Structure formats: structure tokens, C-alpha cells
Short mmCIF file of C-alpha atoms and ligand atoms in Angstrom, two decimals:
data_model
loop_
_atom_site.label_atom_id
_atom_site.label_comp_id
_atom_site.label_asym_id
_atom_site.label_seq_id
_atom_site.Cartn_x
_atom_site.Cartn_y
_atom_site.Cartn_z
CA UNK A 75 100.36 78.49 110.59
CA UNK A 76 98.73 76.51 113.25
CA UNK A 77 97.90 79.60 115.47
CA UNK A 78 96.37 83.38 114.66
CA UNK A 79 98.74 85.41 113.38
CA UNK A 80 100.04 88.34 115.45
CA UNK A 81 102.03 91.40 115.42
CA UNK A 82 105.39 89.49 115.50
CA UNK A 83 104.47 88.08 112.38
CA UNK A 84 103.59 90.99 110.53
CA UNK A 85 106.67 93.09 111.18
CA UNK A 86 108.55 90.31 110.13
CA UNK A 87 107.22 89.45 106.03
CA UNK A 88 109.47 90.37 103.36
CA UNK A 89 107.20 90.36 100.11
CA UNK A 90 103.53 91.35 99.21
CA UNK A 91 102.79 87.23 98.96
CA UNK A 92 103.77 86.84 102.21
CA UNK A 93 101.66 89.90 103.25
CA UNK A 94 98.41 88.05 101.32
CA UNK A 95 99.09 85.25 103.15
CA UNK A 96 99.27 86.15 106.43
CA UNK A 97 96.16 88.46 105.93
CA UNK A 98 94.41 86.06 104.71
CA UNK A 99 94.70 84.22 107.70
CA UNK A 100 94.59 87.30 109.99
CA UNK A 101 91.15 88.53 108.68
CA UNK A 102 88.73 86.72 110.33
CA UNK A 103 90.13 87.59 114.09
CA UNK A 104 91.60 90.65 113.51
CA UNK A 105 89.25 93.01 115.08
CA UNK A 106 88.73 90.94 118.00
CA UNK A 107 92.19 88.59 118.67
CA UNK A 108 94.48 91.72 117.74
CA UNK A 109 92.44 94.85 117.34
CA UNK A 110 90.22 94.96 120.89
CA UNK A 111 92.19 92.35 122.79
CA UNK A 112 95.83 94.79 121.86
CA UNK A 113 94.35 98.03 122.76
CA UNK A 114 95.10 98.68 118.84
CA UNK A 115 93.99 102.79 118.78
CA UNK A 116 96.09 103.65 115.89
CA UNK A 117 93.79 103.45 113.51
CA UNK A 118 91.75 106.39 116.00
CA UNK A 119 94.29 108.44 116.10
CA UNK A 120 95.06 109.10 112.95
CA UNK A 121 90.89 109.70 112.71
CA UNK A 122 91.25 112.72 114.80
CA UNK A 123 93.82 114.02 113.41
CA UNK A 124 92.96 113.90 109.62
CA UNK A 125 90.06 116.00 111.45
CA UNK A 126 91.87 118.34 113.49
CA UNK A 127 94.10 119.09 110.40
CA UNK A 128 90.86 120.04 108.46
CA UNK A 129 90.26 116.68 106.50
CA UNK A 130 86.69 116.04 105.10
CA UNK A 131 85.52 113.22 102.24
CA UNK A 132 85.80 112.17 99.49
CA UNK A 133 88.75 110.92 101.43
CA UNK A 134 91.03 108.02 100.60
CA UNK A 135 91.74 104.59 103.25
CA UNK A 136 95.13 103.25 102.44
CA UNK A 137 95.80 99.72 103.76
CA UNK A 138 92.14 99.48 104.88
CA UNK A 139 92.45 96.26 106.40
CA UNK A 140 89.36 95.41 108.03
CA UNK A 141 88.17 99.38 107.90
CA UNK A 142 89.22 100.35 111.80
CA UNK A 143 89.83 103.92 110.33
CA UNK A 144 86.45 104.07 108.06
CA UNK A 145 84.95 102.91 111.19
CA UNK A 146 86.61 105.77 113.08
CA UNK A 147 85.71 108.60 110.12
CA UNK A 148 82.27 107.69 110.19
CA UNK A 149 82.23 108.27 113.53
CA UNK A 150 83.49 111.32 113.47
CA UNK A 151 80.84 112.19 110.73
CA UNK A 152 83.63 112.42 107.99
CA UNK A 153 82.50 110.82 104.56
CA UNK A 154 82.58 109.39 101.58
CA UNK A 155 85.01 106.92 102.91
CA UNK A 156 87.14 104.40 99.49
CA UNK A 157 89.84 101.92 101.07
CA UNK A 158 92.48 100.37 99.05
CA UNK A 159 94.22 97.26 100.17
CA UNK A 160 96.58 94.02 99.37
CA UNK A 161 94.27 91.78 101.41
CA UNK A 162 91.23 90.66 99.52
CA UNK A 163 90.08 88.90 102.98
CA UNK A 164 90.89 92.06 104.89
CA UNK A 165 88.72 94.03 102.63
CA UNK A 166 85.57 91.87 102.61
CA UNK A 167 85.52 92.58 106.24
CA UNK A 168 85.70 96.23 105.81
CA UNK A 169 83.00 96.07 103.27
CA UNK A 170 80.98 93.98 105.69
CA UNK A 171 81.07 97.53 108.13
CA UNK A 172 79.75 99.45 105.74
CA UNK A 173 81.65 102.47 106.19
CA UNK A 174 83.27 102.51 102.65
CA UNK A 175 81.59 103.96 99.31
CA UNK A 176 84.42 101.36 97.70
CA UNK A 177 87.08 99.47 98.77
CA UNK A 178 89.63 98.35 95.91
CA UNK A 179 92.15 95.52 96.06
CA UNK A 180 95.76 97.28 94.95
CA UNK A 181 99.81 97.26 96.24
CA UNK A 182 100.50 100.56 96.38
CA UNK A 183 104.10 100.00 95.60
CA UNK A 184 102.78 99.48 92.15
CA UNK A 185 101.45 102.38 90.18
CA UNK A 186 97.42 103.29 91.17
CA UNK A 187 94.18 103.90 89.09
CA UNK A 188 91.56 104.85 91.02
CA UNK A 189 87.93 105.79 89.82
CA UNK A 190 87.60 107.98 93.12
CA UNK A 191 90.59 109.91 92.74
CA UNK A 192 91.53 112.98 93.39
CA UNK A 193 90.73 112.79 96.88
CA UNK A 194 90.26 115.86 99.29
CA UNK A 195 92.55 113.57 101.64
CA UNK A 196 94.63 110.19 102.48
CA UNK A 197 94.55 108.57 105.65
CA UNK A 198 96.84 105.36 106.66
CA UNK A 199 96.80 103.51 109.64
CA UNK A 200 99.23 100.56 110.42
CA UNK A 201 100.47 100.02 106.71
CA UNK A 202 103.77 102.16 106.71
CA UNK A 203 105.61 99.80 109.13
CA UNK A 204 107.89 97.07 109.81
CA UNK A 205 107.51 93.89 107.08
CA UNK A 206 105.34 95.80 105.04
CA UNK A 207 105.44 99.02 102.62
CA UNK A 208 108.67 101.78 102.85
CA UNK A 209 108.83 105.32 102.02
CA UNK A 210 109.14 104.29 97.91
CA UNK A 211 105.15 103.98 98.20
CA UNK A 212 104.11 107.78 99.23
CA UNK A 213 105.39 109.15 95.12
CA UNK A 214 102.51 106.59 94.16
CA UNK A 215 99.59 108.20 96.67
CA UNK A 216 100.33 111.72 95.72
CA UNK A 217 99.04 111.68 92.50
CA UNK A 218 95.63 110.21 94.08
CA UNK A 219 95.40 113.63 95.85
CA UNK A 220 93.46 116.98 94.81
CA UNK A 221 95.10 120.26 95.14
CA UNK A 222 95.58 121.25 99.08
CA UNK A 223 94.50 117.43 99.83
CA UNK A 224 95.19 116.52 103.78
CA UNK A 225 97.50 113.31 104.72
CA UNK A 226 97.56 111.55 107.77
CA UNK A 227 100.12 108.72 107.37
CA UNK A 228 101.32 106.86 110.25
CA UNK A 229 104.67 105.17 110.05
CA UNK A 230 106.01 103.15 113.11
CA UNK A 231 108.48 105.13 114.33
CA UNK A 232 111.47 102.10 113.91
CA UNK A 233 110.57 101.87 110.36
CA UNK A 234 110.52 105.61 109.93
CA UNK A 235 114.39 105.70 110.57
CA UNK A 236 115.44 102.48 109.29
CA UNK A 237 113.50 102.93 106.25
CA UNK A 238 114.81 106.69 105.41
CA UNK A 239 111.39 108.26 105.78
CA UNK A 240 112.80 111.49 106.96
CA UNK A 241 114.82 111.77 103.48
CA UNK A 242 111.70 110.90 101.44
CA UNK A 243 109.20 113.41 102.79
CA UNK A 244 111.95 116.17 102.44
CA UNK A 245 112.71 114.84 99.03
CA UNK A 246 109.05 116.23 98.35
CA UNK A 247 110.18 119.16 98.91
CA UNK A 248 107.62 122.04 97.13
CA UNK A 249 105.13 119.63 96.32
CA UNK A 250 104.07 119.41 99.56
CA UNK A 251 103.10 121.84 102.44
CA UNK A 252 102.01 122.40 106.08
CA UNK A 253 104.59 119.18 106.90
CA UNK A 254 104.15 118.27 110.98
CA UNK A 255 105.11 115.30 112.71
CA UNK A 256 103.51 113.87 115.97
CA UNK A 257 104.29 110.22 117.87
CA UNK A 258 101.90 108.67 119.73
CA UNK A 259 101.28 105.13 121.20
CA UNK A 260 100.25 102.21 118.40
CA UNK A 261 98.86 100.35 121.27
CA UNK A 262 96.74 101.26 124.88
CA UNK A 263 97.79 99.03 128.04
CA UNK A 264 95.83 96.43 127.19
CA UNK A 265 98.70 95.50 124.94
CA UNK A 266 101.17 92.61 125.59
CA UNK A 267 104.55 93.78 127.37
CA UNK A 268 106.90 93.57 124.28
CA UNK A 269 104.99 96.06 122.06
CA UNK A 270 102.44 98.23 124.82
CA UNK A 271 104.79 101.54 124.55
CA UNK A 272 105.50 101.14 120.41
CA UNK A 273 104.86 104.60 118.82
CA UNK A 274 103.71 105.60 115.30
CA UNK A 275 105.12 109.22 113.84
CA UNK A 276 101.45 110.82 112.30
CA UNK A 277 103.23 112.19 109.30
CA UNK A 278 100.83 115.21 108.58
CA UNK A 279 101.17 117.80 105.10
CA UNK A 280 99.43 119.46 102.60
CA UNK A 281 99.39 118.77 98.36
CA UNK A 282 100.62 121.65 96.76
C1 SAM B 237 98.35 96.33 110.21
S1 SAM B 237 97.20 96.27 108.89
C2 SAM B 237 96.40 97.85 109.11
C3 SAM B 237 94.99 97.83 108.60
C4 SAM B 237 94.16 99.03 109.05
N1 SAM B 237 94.61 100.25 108.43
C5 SAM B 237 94.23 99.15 110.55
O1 SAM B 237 94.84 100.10 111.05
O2 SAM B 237 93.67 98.27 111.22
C6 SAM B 237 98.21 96.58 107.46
C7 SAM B 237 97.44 96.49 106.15
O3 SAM B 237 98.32 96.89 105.09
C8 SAM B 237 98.01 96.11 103.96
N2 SAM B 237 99.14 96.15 103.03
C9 SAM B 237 100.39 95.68 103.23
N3 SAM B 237 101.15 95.88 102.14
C10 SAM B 237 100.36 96.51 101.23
C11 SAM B 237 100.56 96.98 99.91
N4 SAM B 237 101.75 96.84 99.28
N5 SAM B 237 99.53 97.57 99.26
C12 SAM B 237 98.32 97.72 99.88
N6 SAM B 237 98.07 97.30 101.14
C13 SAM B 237 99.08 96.69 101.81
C14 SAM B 237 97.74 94.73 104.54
O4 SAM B 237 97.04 93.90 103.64
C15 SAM B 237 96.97 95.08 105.81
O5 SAM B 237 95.58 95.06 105.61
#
């Protein structure tokens, strides 16, 4: 790829090699070319509201990236902070910040082992949308969660009905609790035209 990868790119890759790759390429500039320069506030948002739903550490990054939402935790004095991600390059950045007590290279389509786990709570910004990981994913997270553990999961609101989120979070059924779902804006209006009003659903519940 002869230019910095953006957002166009990543809704559009279609296997986890194609997500290394273009991660691997994204790292470097992804706080600055995409993160700052998009008005990218995702990653804040679903911050404040693993707080307002009563989240405190040890609490669980999923798709860390670069660790925007560690960043955002620790801010909000919430910690210990472990990230999991596909991106190697993406999480050397992260553990550059640090904001993480571990960070963990995994796919979580696959089945996780965690040393941290259970967690008191799961955050995920940015990692349940287009190109990249469906609703199949969430049976692998629950088991990484103690006993009246919080979620925050954002899902980009396209994926979430294309993908057949809706029928997966119902299929939890019992096993979750306390299910509430908000939209807000992915980007501020710093963002280019084409994506400046896309919306993430904050997917917030309870473990039973
Ligand atoms: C848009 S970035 C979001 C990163 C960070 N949460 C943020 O909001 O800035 C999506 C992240 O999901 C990760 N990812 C994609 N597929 C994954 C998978 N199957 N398992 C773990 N991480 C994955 C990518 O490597 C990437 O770091």
C-alpha cells in the first residue's frame, strides 16, 4: 500500500491476515493520521460509560489497538487495565502508553486463555465493526468475565444489523443481565464528510 491506511480500508478486509496486515501498516500513524486528525472519540465513549454503568479494574481491553481506551480508563482513574489484540504492531504502541498491566496478542474468534481472567469487566472500542470481527466472537469473551462483570461493547451500528447482532445478544438470553443499548457518533466534526455522522450502538449488560 503506497499510502496510510484509512477507515475505507478497514471496513473493507475479509480475513484476520488481512487485518495483520493492514495494522501493521496502520500502527505507526494511527493515533495521529486517523485517531486526532478523524475526531476518533469512540474509544472515550465507551470509557465513560463502562464508568457510568459501575465498571472498575481488573478490567479487560478487547481489540486494544494502540490503547485509546486504556488511555481513556486511566484517565478516568479506572485500573488495572490487560488489552488483547490481533495486531502485534498495534499493541507495542499501546504498551509504549503505559496504561496496560498486559497486553496479549489473540483473535478472539478463536477460543481465549487469559492469565488475567475473570475480569470485573470488558470494554471494546472499534473492533465489532465492518471488515473485522461479528457477533460469533462475544460466546468467546464471556467466559473471560467474573460473576456480575460490566461490558461495554461498541458495534458500528451497519454491522450490528447486517451482522445479526440483535439475535446474538438475545440468544444470551439468562446469562446475561441489565442489557441497554445507546448510539452515539464514532467520529467528532473533524471527521471527513463520508464517515463524520457514523454511529456505534454501546451494547451495555451484566454476567449472570
Ligand atoms: C479500529 S481498531 C480499534 C482499536 C482501539 N480499540 C481503538 O478504539 O482505537 C480495531 C482493532 O481490532 C483488532 N482486531 C481485529 N480483528 C481482531 C480479532 N479477530 N481478534 C483480536 N483483535 C482484532 C485490530 O487489530 C485493531 O487493533
Amino acid at each position: 500500500m503506497g499510502r496510510l491506511p484509512d477507515v475505507d480500508d478497514a471496513y473493507n478486509l475479509s480475513s484476520p491476515d488481512a487485518v495483520k496486515d493492514l495494522y501493521r501498516a496502520w500502527a505507526q500513524s494511527y493515533d495521529t493520521g486517523f485517531g486526532e486528525a478523524q475526531g476518533y472519540q469512540l474509544p472515550f465513549e465507551v470509557a465513560k460509560a463502562y464508568v457510568a454503568a459501575g465498571g472498575a479494574g481488573p478490567v479487560l481491553d478487547v481489540g486494544a489497538g494502540t490503547g485509546l481506551v486504556g488511555g481513556a480508563l486511566q484517565h478516568l482513574n479506572v485500573g488495572p487495565v490487560d488489552g488483547i489484540d490481533l495486531s502485534e504492531e498495534m499493541l507495542a504502541i499501546a504498551a509504549a502508553k503505559g496504561c496496560y498491566r498486559d497486553l496479549d496478542a489473540r483473535d478472539i474468534t478463536q477460543t481465549i486463555d487469559l492469565p488475567g481472567a475473570p475480569y470485573q469487566g470488558i470494554v471494546s472500542a472499534g473492533t465489532f465493526t465492518l471488515g473485522h470481527v461479528g457477533p460469533d466472537a462475544l460466546q468467546n469473551l464471556i467466559p473471560l468475565a467474573e460473576r456480575g462483570a460490566v461490558f461495554v461493547i461498541s458495534v458500528n451500528v451497519a454491522h450490528f444489523d447486517s451482522a445479526g447482532f440483535a439475535a446474538a445478544f438475545s440468544g444470551f438470553g439468562g446469562a446475561i443481565s441489565d442489557l441497554q443499548m445507546r448510539d452515539v457518533r464514532i467520529y467528532d466534526d473533524r471527521a471527513d464528510a463520508a464517515h463524520r455522522n457514523d454511529m456505534a450502538r454501546l451494547v451495555t449488560f451484566r454476567c449472570v
